[in-house]
Amino acid sequence: MAFNVISISLLAGNILFLYAIRLGAGTHLIGFLSALTSVTFVFSIFGRRIAGRLGAVKTKGFFWLARYLVMAPVLLTLIPAVRESPVLALGTISLGVFGFNLFKGIALAAEKPIQGFITRDSDRAAFISMNNIILFSGHIAMGLLMAVLLGKDSPLFMYGIFIFFGIIAGVFASYYTLQIPEPWNGPKASSQSLFRNMVKAFPRPEFSRLFLLVMFSNIGIGMSLGFIVVYAKDVYTQPDNMVVYFTVSGALGALTMAGLLRFLSDRIGPRPVYFFFNALRLLFLLLVIAAPVFSSWFLTIFFLCTAFFLEQMTYWGFNAVADIYFLSTTKPEDHLDLGIIINMARGFFGMIGSLGGGFLLGWLQGYFNQSLISFRVYFLGSSLFFIANIIVLAYLPAARSIAIPAAIRAVFSARALKAMYYMNKLQRVRSEDEERSIVLAMGGTKDRITISELHKRLKSPSIFVRTETLLSLEQFGADKNTLGLLIDQVRNNPFTTAHIAARILGDLAKSGKCTDMRIRQEAEDALTEALDSQDYLLKSKAALALAYFCSDGLEEKVINSLRENMNPREIIYLVKALEIMERIEALPLIFEKISGCPHPHIIDDLILSAAGLLQTGLWFYSHFSLYLQDSKEGLNALRGEIPESGNSESLSRLIAYLHGPEYPPLLLDFIIQKTAVTGDEKRIRVLNYIRDYAERDGEKLPDKARYLCAAEMVACESPVSAQHAMVMGEDL
C-alpha cells in the first residue's frame, strides 16, 4: 500500500498538469489530460474478459505494473531536443498519461470483485475509508515533500526525479499486489454480453438512478478536475510550489472525506452521505463563483486552500459513496459486469466534462477577455449538474439508509454524533466487558440511530451483553423489528434473557405501544407458551405480560397455575396478573396462599395485590406501609378513615381487637350486617369471599391479612366506599 501511495502521488494528478503547463500546455491540453484521467474507467471493459480468465489479483497486479512502466518514456521530455519541441514533448506526456490510464482502467475491473469479497455490508464503508485514509495521508506527506523540493522556481529535472521514483515505487507496489491470495469466489468469464447485463440491470431503480448520479457528478467533476490548477495560476498568479501546497490542502480534504465516510456511512447509509457531499460541492462552486481577486496575500492563500480542500473532498467522496451504494445494492455475481458499467460511465462522462470544459473555458476566455469572469461563468455551468443530483437523490432507493432529513438532524446533533461514535467503537471491541460497557453507553445516548446496531447485539453469545442490549432497546418503544426480536428472545432464550424480553413486551402492551395486530398475536402466543416453561423467571414475567395484553382465556390458566404452584416468585407474579385482570373470584385462592406462606415479604406483595383486586389499593398502600413500620400508627391511620355512621363503633372495635382472638367473630358479624343491608351483588360476592376465608382460617389469619380485611370493611363505610362500589360494579 505504501509503495502504491508514493507512486500515485508522484505520477498522477496535479504534478503532471504543472509539468505540462511548464512545457507550454494551454487550457485545451489540460482539458484533454484531465479527460484522460477520467477515461481510465472506460477501459474497464477490456478488463472484464481478462479478469474472468486471469483472476482478479493477477489482472490487477500485472496491469498495475504495466501502467507504471508505460510512464517511462515521459522521462525523455527532459532531453533538450525533445523538450524544445512542444509537439513532441507534450505528445509524449499525453501518450504516457493515456497508457497509464488505459492499464489502470483494465486493472480496476478487478477492484470491485475483490472489495466485495473481503468486506461485509456492515464494515464496507469502514474498509474503503481506511484505505482512503492511508492513501490520502501518503498524498499529504508526498505533497509536502514535493512542494519543499520544487521551491518557488523549480528546475525541470526535479519533475523528472519525481517521475523516476514514481515508476520504481509502482514496480514494488505491483509485486506486493501479486502476493495477495486469489479470492475463491473471484470473477468468472461471463456467458452473457455486457450490454445484455446492462439492459437487465437498468429497470432496477437502485442501478438506473445511481447511473444518473454518476453521470451528472462526473460531468461536473470533469469540468473542475485539472481546471482548478489553471484557475489558481491564471486568476491568482500562483507559482508551481504554491499550487503543490494547495494540492496538499486537497489531500487533506480527501483525508477528511475518508474520516467522515468511515464515521457516517455505515451509520446513516450511503444515500444521505451522497447528499452531504453534493451539498459541499455546491458550496465549493459557490465560493469560486463569488470570490473576488483578493488584495491580501493571506486571504488568497486561505481561499485557494479552502477551494482545493472542498474540491478534492467531494471528488473522492462521490466516488467512494457511489462504490458503497453499488456494492450494497448489487449481487456479488454482478459486481464485475455492473461495476465495469459504472466505471465506464465515470470515465465517459468525466471525459465529456473535461473535454467539453476545456473548449468551453477557452471560448469563455476569448469572449469575456477576463479570466475571473470566464471562470465564474464556467463554474456556474458546472453547478447545474450538482443541482440535478439533488432531484435524482430524492428518488434514489434508500439501500439501508435513513431518511435525508433525519440524517441532516443526526449530523448536526451532538447526541446522534455521540451515538455514532459508540457505534463505530463497537466495531473494534475485543472483550465482553468492553462490548457491554459500549452497549450501555449507546443506550444512554437515547438516540434511535443506535437501534439497528443494538439489534445485532441481541445475537451476542454473552448473557450480559444481551441483557444490556435489551435494557437499552427498552427506551425506544416498539417498532416491528424490535418487537420481532423480543418475541424471538422469549421463545429461544429461556433461563438467560427471555424473562427480560417478556417483561418489556408486557410494559409495551401496558403503555399501548404494541398495536400491530399480527405482532400482538405473535407476542401473545409466545408468552402463552412461556407459561409452561421450566424457567420460573420467564413464567412469572410472561403471566404478568399477558395480563397487560388482556389475552382471552388466560384467567383460567393463571388460576390453575397459581393453585398448583409453590414457587414464591411465581405466586407473586401470578397473583399480580390476576389483580391486573381484575379476577375477583380468585380472592379465596389468594387468601389461601397468604395463609400458607412462611415468607413475610412475599405476604406483603400478596396483600397489596389482594388490595388492588378489592379496589382499595389506591389508599391502602400508604396505610399498610405505615402499619408495617409501626402497627399502632397504622391502626390509628385506619381509624382516621372511619366516617361518623351507625357502624363506626363496630369498625372501631374491629380495629381495636385486630391482634386478638376476638377479631374473627367481630369480622364475621360485621360482614353479615353489611351483607344484609347492601343491594350491590358484586359487593356481596366480595364480602362472602372474605366471610368464607374468616370462617375457615379465622384463627390462623396473619395480622397483615387481618389488617387488609379491616381496611376493606372501612372502605365499605368511608367516603371511598361510593367510588369503590361504583368501580366494582363497572368492572366486575
Short mmCIF file of C-alpha atoms in Angstrom, two decimals, residues 166-357:
data_model
loop_
_atom_site.label_atom_id
_atom_site.label_comp_id
_atom_site.label_asym_id
_atom_site.label_seq_id
_atom_site.Cartn_x
_atom_site.Cartn_y
_atom_site.Cartn_z
CA GLY A 166 7.17 7.11 -9.01
CA ILE A 167 7.88 4.37 -11.56
CA ILE A 168 10.22 2.49 -9.19
CA ALA A 169 7.70 2.64 -6.33
CA GLY A 170 4.99 1.43 -8.72
CA VAL A 171 7.01 -1.66 -9.65
CA PHE A 172 7.32 -2.62 -5.98
CA ALA A 173 3.60 -1.95 -5.41
CA SER A 174 2.72 -4.30 -8.29
CA TYR A 175 4.97 -7.02 -6.89
CA TYR A 176 3.24 -6.95 -3.50
CA THR A 177 -0.20 -6.84 -5.12
CA LEU A 178 0.57 -10.15 -6.85
CA GLN A 179 1.29 -11.77 -3.47
CA ILE A 180 -2.39 -11.42 -2.42
CA PRO A 181 -4.26 -14.80 -2.46
CA GLU A 182 -6.84 -15.12 -5.22
CA PRO A 183 -10.42 -14.86 -3.87
CA TRP A 184 -12.21 -18.20 -4.02
CA ASN A 185 -15.30 -16.54 -5.44
CA GLY A 186 -13.38 -14.30 -7.83
CA PRO A 187 -14.83 -13.13 -11.18
CA LYS A 188 -15.57 -15.70 -13.86
CA ALA A 189 -15.83 -15.10 -17.58
CA SER A 190 -19.47 -14.14 -18.16
CA SER A 191 -21.57 -16.12 -20.62
CA GLN A 192 -23.76 -13.07 -21.29
CA SER A 193 -22.81 -9.90 -23.10
CA LEU A 194 -22.07 -6.79 -21.11
CA PHE A 195 -24.84 -4.98 -22.98
CA ARG A 196 -27.39 -7.65 -22.05
CA ASN A 197 -26.42 -7.47 -18.37
CA MET A 198 -26.74 -3.69 -18.51
CA VAL A 199 -30.22 -3.94 -20.07
CA LYS A 200 -31.25 -6.33 -17.29
CA ALA A 201 -29.90 -4.02 -14.59
CA PHE A 202 -31.42 -0.74 -15.75
CA PRO A 203 -35.04 -1.50 -14.76
CA ARG A 204 -33.82 -1.66 -11.15
CA PRO A 205 -34.14 1.87 -9.70
CA GLU A 206 -31.10 1.29 -7.46
CA PHE A 207 -28.89 0.88 -10.53
CA SER A 208 -30.52 3.26 -13.02
CA ARG A 209 -30.62 6.19 -10.56
CA LEU A 210 -27.09 5.50 -9.37
CA PHE A 211 -26.09 5.64 -13.04
CA LEU A 212 -27.72 9.07 -13.34
CA LEU A 213 -25.89 10.29 -10.24
CA VAL A 214 -22.59 9.03 -11.65
CA MET A 215 -23.35 10.76 -14.96
CA PHE A 216 -24.20 14.17 -13.53
CA SER A 217 -21.47 14.05 -10.87
CA ASN A 218 -18.65 13.13 -13.26
CA ILE A 219 -19.60 15.69 -15.88
CA GLY A 220 -19.49 18.34 -13.16
CA ILE A 221 -16.29 16.91 -11.65
CA GLY A 222 -14.64 16.72 -15.08
CA MET A 223 -15.28 20.43 -15.52
CA SER A 224 -13.31 21.16 -12.31
CA LEU A 225 -10.61 18.48 -12.17
CA GLY A 226 -7.40 19.97 -13.55
CA PHE A 227 -9.01 23.35 -14.21
CA ILE A 228 -8.78 24.29 -10.55
CA VAL A 229 -4.99 24.37 -11.11
CA VAL A 230 -5.42 26.63 -14.14
CA TYR A 231 -7.77 28.80 -12.04
CA ALA A 232 -5.13 29.22 -9.31
CA LYS A 233 -2.38 30.11 -11.80
CA ASP A 234 -4.39 32.34 -14.17
CA VAL A 235 -6.64 34.27 -11.78
CA TYR A 236 -4.36 34.42 -8.72
CA THR A 237 -0.93 34.03 -10.46
CA GLN A 238 0.32 31.36 -8.05
CA PRO A 239 3.75 29.70 -8.61
CA ASP A 240 4.17 25.95 -9.03
CA ASN A 241 5.33 25.23 -5.49
CA MET A 242 2.31 27.05 -4.04
CA VAL A 243 -0.01 25.05 -6.28
CA VAL A 244 1.58 21.88 -4.86
CA TYR A 245 0.83 23.19 -1.36
CA PHE A 246 -2.77 23.65 -2.50
CA THR A 247 -2.82 20.03 -3.65
CA VAL A 248 -1.72 19.11 -0.12
CA SER A 249 -4.79 21.01 1.12
CA GLY A 250 -6.80 18.96 -1.39
CA ALA A 251 -5.32 15.77 0.03
CA LEU A 252 -6.34 16.96 3.49
CA GLY A 253 -9.87 17.38 2.14
CA ALA A 254 -9.78 13.85 0.75
CA LEU A 255 -8.47 12.58 4.10
CA THR A 256 -11.30 14.40 5.89
CA MET A 257 -13.71 12.75 3.45
CA ALA A 258 -12.36 9.33 4.35
CA GLY A 259 -12.78 10.03 8.06
CA LEU A 260 -16.32 11.31 7.61
CA LEU A 261 -17.19 8.35 5.39
CA ARG A 262 -15.89 5.92 7.98
CA PHE A 263 -17.83 7.71 10.71
CA LEU A 264 -21.12 8.27 8.87
CA SER A 265 -21.74 5.87 6.02
CA ASP A 266 -22.16 2.63 7.97
CA ARG A 267 -24.36 4.53 10.43
CA ILE A 268 -26.71 6.63 8.29
CA GLY A 269 -26.23 4.88 4.94
CA PRO A 270 -24.76 5.96 1.58
CA ARG A 271 -27.73 7.97 0.29
CA PRO A 272 -27.63 10.83 2.85
CA VAL A 273 -23.82 10.85 2.72
CA TYR A 274 -24.01 11.35 -1.07
CA PHE A 275 -26.39 14.25 -0.42
CA PHE A 276 -23.90 15.69 2.09
CA PHE A 277 -21.02 15.62 -0.43
CA ASN A 278 -23.28 17.06 -3.12
CA ALA A 279 -24.10 20.00 -0.82
CA LEU A 280 -20.39 20.53 -0.13
CA ARG A 281 -19.69 20.52 -3.88
CA LEU A 282 -22.26 23.24 -4.39
CA LEU A 283 -20.64 25.19 -1.55
CA PHE A 284 -17.24 24.89 -3.28
CA LEU A 285 -18.69 26.12 -6.56
CA LEU A 286 -20.47 28.99 -4.82
CA LEU A 287 -17.17 30.07 -3.27
CA VAL A 288 -15.24 30.12 -6.56
CA ILE A 289 -18.14 31.85 -8.36
CA ALA A 290 -18.46 34.60 -5.76
CA ALA A 291 -14.78 35.09 -4.82
CA PRO A 292 -13.04 38.30 -5.95
CA VAL A 293 -9.33 38.78 -6.64
CA PHE A 294 -8.08 39.37 -3.10
CA SER A 295 -5.64 42.17 -2.35
CA SER A 296 -4.40 40.30 0.73
CA TRP A 297 -1.88 37.51 0.20
CA PHE A 298 -3.20 35.70 3.29
CA LEU A 299 -6.83 35.77 2.06
CA THR A 300 -5.73 34.49 -1.35
CA ILE A 301 -3.88 31.53 0.17
CA PHE A 302 -6.69 30.78 2.62
CA PHE A 303 -9.31 30.88 -0.12
CA LEU A 304 -7.38 28.64 -2.53
CA CYS A 305 -6.58 26.14 0.24
CA THR A 306 -10.29 26.01 1.09
CA ALA A 307 -11.24 25.61 -2.59
CA PHE A 308 -8.77 22.76 -3.17
CA PHE A 309 -9.83 21.18 0.12
CA LEU A 310 -13.53 21.08 -0.85
CA GLU A 311 -12.84 20.13 -4.47
CA GLN A 312 -10.83 17.03 -3.59
CA MET A 313 -13.01 16.15 -0.61
CA THR A 314 -16.12 15.99 -2.77
CA TYR A 315 -14.39 14.38 -5.78
CA TRP A 316 -13.22 11.41 -3.77
CA GLY A 317 -16.38 11.44 -1.67
CA PHE A 318 -18.64 10.97 -4.71
CA ASN A 319 -16.59 8.00 -5.92
CA ALA A 320 -16.34 6.31 -2.54
CA VAL A 321 -20.04 6.66 -1.65
CA ALA A 322 -21.10 5.50 -5.12
CA ASP A 323 -18.95 2.37 -4.64
CA ILE A 324 -20.51 1.67 -1.22
CA TYR A 325 -24.03 2.12 -2.61
CA PHE A 326 -23.23 -0.06 -5.62
CA LEU A 327 -21.80 -2.92 -3.55
CA SER A 328 -24.73 -2.71 -1.11
CA THR A 329 -27.40 -2.97 -3.82
CA THR A 330 -25.77 -5.44 -6.25
CA LYS A 331 -25.42 -9.21 -6.06
CA PRO A 332 -21.81 -10.50 -5.82
CA GLU A 333 -22.10 -12.25 -9.19
CA ASP A 334 -22.95 -8.89 -10.81
CA HIS A 335 -20.09 -6.93 -9.26
CA LEU A 336 -17.76 -7.46 -12.23
CA ASP A 337 -20.08 -6.58 -15.14
CA LEU A 338 -22.13 -3.86 -13.47
CA GLY A 339 -19.01 -2.45 -11.82
CA ILE A 340 -17.46 -2.09 -15.28
CA ILE A 341 -20.58 -0.26 -16.48
CA ILE A 342 -20.38 2.18 -13.56
CA ASN A 343 -16.65 2.68 -14.18
CA MET A 344 -17.25 3.26 -17.87
CA ALA A 345 -19.93 5.81 -17.02
CA ARG A 346 -17.47 7.59 -14.72
CA GLY A 347 -14.84 7.65 -17.40
CA PHE A 348 -17.07 8.56 -20.34
CA PHE A 349 -18.96 11.34 -18.61
CA GLY A 350 -15.83 12.58 -16.83
CA MET A 351 -14.15 12.76 -20.24
CA ILE A 352 -17.12 14.72 -21.62
CA GLY A 353 -16.86 17.13 -18.70
CA SER A 354 -13.10 17.60 -19.12
CA LEU A 355 -13.01 17.89 -22.93
CA GLY A 356 -16.17 19.98 -23.09
CA GLY A 357 -14.91 22.06 -20.18
#
